Short mmCIF file of C-alpha atoms and ligand atoms in Angstrom, two decimals:
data_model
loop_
_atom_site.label_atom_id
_atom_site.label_comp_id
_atom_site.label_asym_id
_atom_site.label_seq_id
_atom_site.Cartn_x
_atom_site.Cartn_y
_atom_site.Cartn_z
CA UNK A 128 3.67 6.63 -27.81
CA UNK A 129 3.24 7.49 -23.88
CA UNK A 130 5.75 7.04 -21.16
CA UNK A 131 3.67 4.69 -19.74
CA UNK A 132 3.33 1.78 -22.63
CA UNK A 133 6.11 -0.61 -21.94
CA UNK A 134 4.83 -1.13 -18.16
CA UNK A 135 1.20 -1.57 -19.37
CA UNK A 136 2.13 -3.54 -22.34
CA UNK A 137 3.92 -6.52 -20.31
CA UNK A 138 1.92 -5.64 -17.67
CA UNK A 139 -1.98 -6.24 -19.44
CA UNK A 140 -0.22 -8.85 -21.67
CA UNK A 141 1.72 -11.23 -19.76
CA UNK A 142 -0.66 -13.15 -17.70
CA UNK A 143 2.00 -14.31 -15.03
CA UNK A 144 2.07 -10.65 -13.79
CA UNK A 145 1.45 -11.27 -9.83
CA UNK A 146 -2.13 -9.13 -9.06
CA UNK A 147 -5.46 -9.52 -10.35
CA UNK A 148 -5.51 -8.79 -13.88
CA UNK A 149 -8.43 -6.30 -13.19
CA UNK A 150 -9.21 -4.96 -9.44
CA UNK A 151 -12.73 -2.93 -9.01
CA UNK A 152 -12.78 -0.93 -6.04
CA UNK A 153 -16.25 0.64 -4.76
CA UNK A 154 -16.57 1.58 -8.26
CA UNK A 155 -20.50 3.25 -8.82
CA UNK A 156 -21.29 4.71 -11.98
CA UNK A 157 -24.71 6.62 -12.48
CA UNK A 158 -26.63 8.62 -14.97
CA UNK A 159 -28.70 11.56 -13.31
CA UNK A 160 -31.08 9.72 -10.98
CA UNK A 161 -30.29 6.04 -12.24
CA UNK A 162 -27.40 4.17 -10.46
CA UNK A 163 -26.14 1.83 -13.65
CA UNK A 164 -23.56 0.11 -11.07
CA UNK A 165 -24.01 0.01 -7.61
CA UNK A 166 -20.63 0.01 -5.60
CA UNK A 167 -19.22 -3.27 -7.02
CA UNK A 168 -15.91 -4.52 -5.57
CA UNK A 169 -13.88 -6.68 -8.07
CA UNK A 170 -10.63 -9.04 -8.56
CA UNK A 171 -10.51 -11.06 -11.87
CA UNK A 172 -7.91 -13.02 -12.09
CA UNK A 173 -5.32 -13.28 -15.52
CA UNK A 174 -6.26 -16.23 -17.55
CA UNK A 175 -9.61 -16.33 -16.92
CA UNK A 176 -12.85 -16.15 -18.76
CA UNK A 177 -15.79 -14.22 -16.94
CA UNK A 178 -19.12 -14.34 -17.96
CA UNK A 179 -21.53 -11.40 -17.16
CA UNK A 180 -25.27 -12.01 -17.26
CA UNK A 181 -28.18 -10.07 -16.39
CA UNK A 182 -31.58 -8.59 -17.02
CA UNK A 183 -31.33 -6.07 -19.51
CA UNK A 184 -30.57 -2.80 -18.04
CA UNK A 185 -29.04 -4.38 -14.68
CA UNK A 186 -25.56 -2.63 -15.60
CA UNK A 187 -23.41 -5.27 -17.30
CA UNK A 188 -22.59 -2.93 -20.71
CA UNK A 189 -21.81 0.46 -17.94
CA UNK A 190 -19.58 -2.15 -15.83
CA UNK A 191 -17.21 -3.43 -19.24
CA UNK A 192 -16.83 0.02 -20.20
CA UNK A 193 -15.15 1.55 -16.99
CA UNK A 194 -12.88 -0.93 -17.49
CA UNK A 195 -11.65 0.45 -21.06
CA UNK A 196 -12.79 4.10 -19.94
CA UNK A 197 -15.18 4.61 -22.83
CA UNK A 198 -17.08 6.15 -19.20
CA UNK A 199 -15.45 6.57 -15.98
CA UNK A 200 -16.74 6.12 -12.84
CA UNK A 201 -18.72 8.51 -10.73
CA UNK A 202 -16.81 7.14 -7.81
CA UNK A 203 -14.39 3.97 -7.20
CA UNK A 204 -11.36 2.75 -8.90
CA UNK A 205 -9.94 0.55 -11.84
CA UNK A 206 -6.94 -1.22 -11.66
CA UNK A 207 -5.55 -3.24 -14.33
CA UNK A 208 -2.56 -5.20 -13.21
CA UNK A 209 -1.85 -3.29 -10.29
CA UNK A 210 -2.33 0.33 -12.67
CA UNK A 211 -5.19 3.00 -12.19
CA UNK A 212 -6.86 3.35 -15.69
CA UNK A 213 -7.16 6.81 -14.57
CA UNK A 214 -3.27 7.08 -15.24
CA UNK A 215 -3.29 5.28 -18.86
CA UNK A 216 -4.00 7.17 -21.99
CA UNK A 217 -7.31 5.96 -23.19
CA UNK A 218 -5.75 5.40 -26.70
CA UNK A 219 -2.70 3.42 -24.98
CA UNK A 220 -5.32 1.81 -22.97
CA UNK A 221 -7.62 0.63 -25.64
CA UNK A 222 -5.04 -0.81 -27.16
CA UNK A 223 -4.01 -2.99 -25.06
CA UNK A 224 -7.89 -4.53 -24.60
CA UNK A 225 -9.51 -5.90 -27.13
CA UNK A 226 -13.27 -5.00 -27.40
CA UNK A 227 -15.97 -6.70 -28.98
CA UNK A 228 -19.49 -5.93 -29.47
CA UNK A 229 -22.38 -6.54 -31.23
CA UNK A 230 -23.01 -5.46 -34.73
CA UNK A 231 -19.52 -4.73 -34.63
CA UNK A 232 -19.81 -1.69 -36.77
CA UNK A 233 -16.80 -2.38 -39.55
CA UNK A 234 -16.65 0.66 -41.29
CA UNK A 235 -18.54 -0.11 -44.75
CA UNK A 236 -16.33 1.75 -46.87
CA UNK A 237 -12.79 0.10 -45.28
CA UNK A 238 -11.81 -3.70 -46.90
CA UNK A 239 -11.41 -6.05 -44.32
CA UNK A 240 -7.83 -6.10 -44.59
CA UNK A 241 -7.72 -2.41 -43.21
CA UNK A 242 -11.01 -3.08 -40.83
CA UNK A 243 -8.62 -5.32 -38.96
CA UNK A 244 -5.54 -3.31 -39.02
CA UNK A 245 -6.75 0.32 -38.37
CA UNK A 246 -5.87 -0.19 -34.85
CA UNK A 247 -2.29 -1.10 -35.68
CA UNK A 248 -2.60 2.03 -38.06
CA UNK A 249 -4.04 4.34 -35.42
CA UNK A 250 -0.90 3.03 -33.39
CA UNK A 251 1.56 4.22 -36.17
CA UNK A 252 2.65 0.67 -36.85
CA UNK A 253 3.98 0.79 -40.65
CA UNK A 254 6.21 -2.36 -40.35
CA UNK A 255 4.37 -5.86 -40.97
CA UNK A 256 0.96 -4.78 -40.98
CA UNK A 257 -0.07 -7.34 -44.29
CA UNK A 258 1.87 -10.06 -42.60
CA UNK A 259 -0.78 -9.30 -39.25
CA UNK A 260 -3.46 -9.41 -41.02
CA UNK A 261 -3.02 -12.63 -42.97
CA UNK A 262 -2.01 -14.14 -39.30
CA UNK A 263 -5.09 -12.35 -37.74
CA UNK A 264 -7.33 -14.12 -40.53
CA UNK A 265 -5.41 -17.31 -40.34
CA UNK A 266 -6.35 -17.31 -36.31
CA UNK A 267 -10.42 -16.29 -36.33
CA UNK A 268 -10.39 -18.55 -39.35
CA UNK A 269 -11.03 -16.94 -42.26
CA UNK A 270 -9.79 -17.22 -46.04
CA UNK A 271 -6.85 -15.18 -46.98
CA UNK A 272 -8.86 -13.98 -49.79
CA UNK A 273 -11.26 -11.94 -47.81
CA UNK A 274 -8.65 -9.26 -46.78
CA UNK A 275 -9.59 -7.68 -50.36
CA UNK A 276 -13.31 -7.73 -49.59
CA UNK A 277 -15.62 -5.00 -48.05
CA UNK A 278 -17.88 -5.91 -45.30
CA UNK A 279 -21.29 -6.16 -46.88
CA UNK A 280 -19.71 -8.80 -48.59
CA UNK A 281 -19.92 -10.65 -45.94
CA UNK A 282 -22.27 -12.60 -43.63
CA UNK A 283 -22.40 -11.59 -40.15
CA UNK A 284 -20.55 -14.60 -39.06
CA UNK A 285 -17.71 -13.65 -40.80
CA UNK A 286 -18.14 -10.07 -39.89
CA UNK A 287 -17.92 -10.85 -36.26
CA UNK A 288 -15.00 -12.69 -37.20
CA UNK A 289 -13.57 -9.74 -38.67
CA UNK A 290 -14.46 -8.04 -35.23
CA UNK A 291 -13.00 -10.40 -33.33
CA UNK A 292 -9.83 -10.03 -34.99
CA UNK A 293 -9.76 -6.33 -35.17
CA UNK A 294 -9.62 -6.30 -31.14
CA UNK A 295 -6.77 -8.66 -31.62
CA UNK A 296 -4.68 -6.91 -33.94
CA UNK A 297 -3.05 -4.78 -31.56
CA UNK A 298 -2.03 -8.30 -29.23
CA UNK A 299 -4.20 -7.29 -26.57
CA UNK A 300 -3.90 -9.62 -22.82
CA UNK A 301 -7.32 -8.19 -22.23
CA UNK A 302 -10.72 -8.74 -24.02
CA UNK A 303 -13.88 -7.60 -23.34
CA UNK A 304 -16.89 -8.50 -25.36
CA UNK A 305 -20.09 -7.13 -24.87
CA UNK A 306 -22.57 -9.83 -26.67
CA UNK A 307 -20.36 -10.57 -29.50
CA UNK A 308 -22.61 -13.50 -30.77
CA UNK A 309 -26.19 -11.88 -29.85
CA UNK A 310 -27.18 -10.89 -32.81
CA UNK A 311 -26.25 -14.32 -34.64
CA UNK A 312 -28.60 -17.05 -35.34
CA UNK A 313 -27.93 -20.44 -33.14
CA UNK A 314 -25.75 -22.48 -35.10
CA UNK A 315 -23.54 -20.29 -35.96
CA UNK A 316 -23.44 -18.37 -32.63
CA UNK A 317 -22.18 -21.68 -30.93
CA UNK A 318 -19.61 -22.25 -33.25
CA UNK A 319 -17.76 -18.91 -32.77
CA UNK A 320 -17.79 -18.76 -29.02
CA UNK A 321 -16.54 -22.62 -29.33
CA UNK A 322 -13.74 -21.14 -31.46
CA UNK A 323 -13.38 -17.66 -29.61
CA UNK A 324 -13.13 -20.22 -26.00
CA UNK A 325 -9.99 -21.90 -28.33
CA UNK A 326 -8.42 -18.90 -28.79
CA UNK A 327 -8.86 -17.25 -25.42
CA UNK A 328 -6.75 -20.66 -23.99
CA UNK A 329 -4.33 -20.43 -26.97
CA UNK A 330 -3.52 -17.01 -26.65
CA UNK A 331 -3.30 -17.04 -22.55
CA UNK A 332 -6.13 -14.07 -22.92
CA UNK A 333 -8.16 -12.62 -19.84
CA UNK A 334 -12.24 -12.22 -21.36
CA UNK A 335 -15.00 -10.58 -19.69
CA UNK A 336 -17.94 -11.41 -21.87
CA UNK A 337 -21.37 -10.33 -21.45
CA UNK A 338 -23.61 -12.48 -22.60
CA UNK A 339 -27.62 -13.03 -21.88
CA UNK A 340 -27.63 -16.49 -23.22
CA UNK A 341 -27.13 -18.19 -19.86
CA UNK A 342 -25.98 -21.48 -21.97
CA UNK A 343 -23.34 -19.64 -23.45
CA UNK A 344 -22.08 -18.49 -19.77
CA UNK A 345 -22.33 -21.88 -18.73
CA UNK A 346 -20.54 -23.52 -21.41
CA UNK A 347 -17.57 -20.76 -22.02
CA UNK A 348 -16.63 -19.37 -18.48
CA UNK A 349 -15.15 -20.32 -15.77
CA UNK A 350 -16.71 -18.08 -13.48
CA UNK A 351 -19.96 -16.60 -13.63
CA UNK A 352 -21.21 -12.78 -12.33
CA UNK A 353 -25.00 -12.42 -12.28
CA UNK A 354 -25.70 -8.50 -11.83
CA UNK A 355 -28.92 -6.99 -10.93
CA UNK A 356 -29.71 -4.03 -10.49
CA UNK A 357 -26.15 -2.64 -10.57
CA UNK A 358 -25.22 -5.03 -7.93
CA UNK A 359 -23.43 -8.35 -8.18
CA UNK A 360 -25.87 -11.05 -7.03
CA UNK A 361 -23.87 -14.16 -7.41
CA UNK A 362 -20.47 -14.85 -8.43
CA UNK A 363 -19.99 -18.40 -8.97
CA UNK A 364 -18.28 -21.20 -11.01
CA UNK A 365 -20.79 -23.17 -13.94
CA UNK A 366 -21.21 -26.10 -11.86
CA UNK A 367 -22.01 -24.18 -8.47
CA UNK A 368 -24.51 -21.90 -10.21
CA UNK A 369 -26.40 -25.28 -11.85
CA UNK A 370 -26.29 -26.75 -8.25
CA UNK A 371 -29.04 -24.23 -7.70
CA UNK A 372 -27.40 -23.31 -4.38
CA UNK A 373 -26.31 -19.38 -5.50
CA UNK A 374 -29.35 -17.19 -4.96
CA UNK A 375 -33.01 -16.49 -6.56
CA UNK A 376 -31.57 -14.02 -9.11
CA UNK A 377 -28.97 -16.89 -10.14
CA UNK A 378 -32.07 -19.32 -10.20
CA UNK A 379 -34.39 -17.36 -12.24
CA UNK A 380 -31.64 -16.99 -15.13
CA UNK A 381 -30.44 -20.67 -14.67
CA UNK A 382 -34.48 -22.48 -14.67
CA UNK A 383 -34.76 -21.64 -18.14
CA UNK A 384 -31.32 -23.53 -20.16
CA UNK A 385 -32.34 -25.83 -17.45
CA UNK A 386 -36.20 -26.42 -18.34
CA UNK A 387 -35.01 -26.27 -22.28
CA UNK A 388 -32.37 -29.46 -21.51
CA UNK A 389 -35.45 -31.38 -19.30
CA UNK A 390 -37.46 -30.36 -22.42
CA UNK A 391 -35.19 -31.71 -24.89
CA UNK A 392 -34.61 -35.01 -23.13
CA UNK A 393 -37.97 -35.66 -22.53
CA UNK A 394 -38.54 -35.20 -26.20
CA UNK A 395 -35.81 -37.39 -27.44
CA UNK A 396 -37.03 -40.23 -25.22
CA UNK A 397 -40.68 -40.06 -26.35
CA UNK A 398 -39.04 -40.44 -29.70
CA UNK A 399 -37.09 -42.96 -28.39
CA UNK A 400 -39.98 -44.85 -27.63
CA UNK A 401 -42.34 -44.20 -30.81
CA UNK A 402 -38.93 -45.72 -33.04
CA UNK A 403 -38.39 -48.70 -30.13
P1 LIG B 664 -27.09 -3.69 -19.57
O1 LIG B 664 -25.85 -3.69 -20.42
O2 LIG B 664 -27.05 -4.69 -18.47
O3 LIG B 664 -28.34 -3.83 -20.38
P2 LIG B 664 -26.46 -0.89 -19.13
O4 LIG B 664 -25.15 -0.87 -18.43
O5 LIG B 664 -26.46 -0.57 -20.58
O6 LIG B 664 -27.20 -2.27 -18.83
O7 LIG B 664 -27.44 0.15 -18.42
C1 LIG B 664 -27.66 0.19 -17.01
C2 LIG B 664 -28.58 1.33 -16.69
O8 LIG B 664 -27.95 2.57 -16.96
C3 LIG B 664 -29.87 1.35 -17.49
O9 LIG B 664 -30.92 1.82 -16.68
C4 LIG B 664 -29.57 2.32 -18.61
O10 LIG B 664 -30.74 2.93 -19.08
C5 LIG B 664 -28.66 3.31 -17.93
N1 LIG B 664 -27.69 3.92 -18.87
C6 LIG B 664 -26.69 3.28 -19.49
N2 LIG B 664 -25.97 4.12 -20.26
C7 LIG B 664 -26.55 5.33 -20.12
C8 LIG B 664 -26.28 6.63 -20.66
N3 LIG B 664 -25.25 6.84 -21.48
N4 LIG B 664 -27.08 7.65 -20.27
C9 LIG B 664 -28.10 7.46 -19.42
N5 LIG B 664 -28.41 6.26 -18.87
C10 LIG B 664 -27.65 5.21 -19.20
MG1 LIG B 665 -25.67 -3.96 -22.49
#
């Protein structure tokens, strides 16, 4: 284990720790010719729950990885309470942020049980590791008896689940989720991010989530980043963003939950009015 893992660990986990949790600095990432992220400057606060949304392509996946250093900036910084990632061992580092994506990608031939501890196992932890588990399953809501199962044995609901609790094993303060629910149908999309916004306040977590369902921003962050183009176009709380006071590229993302509600209610009242 490196030097540096008993500042980082207190440091990512405990959300009291007095700077942002994460601090972008002129960070700019690009790929040959295309500029992915476009000299975004950063705080997020500890405890909260950000929401990125965005065109396809406008950067958001690019942005969540520099923070974990699956890629590194072409220029910029990332802090993480106060630390340059630059300094952390990318193992050490991943550790200590949970990250969640679609099709989570269990490994098919691992039971669940070891799907959710093979970070803890990567990390040498011997001690306890059954005990985690059954807690791990006990907090993203699954039955005990699934630790024995292999993933195709499950639905993708519970799959996410397991991915979900994977990135927790480990006690992360940080999570970053790159469309965890996208590839879910409706119902049970809503009830996971329901459960994962539980869990975020229960466990004091910081989440970036990416999202392009602009309901789901609405309803599970606090604050809301709309990116375009590599650039941050609005940064704004739910309730400012539906005030329709933030900016076209906020607008644009916002009409259509909005037009889908107006929709709904108009239905419901013709309804209304056949039964009346
Ligand atoms: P988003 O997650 O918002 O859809 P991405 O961050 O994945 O956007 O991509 C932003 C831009 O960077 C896109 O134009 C994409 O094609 C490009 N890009 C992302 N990753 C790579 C890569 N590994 N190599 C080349 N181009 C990339
Ligand atoms: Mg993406």
């Amino acid at each position: 284990m490196g030097e540096s893992w008993p500042i980082v660990a207190t440091m990512i986990s405990s959300p009291s720790a007095s700077g942002p949790a994460i601090s972008l600095q002129n960070v700019r990432r690009t790929y040959g010719a295309i500029t992915a992220v476009d000299d975004i400057s950063l705080e997020i606060g500890a405890g909260s729950f950000v929401a990125l949304v965005g065109l396809s392509g406008s950067g958001k996946s690019t942005l969540l990885k520099m923070i974990n250093r699956l890629t590194d900036p072409t220029a910029g910084e990332v802090l993480i309470a106060d630390d340059n990632v630059k300094a952390i061992d990318p193992h050490i580092l991943r550790r200590r942020i949970g990250y969640v994506f679609q099709n989570i990608g269990l490994f098919p031939h691992m039971t669940i049980s070891r799907n959710i501890a093979i970070g803890l196992e990567l990390a040498g932890e011997k001690e306890g590791r059954s005990e985690r588990v059954a807690e791990l399953l006990e907090l993203v809501e699954l039955p005990q008896e699934m630790a024995t199962r292999m993933p195709h044995q499950l639905s993708g609901g519970q799959q996410q689940r397991v991915g979900v609790a994977r990135a927790l094993a480990t006690r992360p303060g940080l999570m970053l989720m790159d469309e965890p629910f996208g590839a879910l149908d409706p119902v049970t999309r809503d009830s996971l991010a329901g459960q994962y916004k539980a869990l975020h306040d229960k466990l004091g977590l910081t989440t970036i989530i990416v999202t392009h369902d602009m309901a789901e921003a609405l309803y599970l962050a606090d604050r809301i980043l709309v990116m375009e183009d590599g650039q941050i176009k609005a940064d704004a709380t739910p309730a400012e963003l539906l005030s329709g006071d933030v900016g076209d590229e906020a607008e644009a993302l916002v009409a259509v939950p909005r037009a889908q509600a107006a929709h709904l209610i108009a239905l419901s009242k013709k309804d209304g009015a056949k039964k009346a």
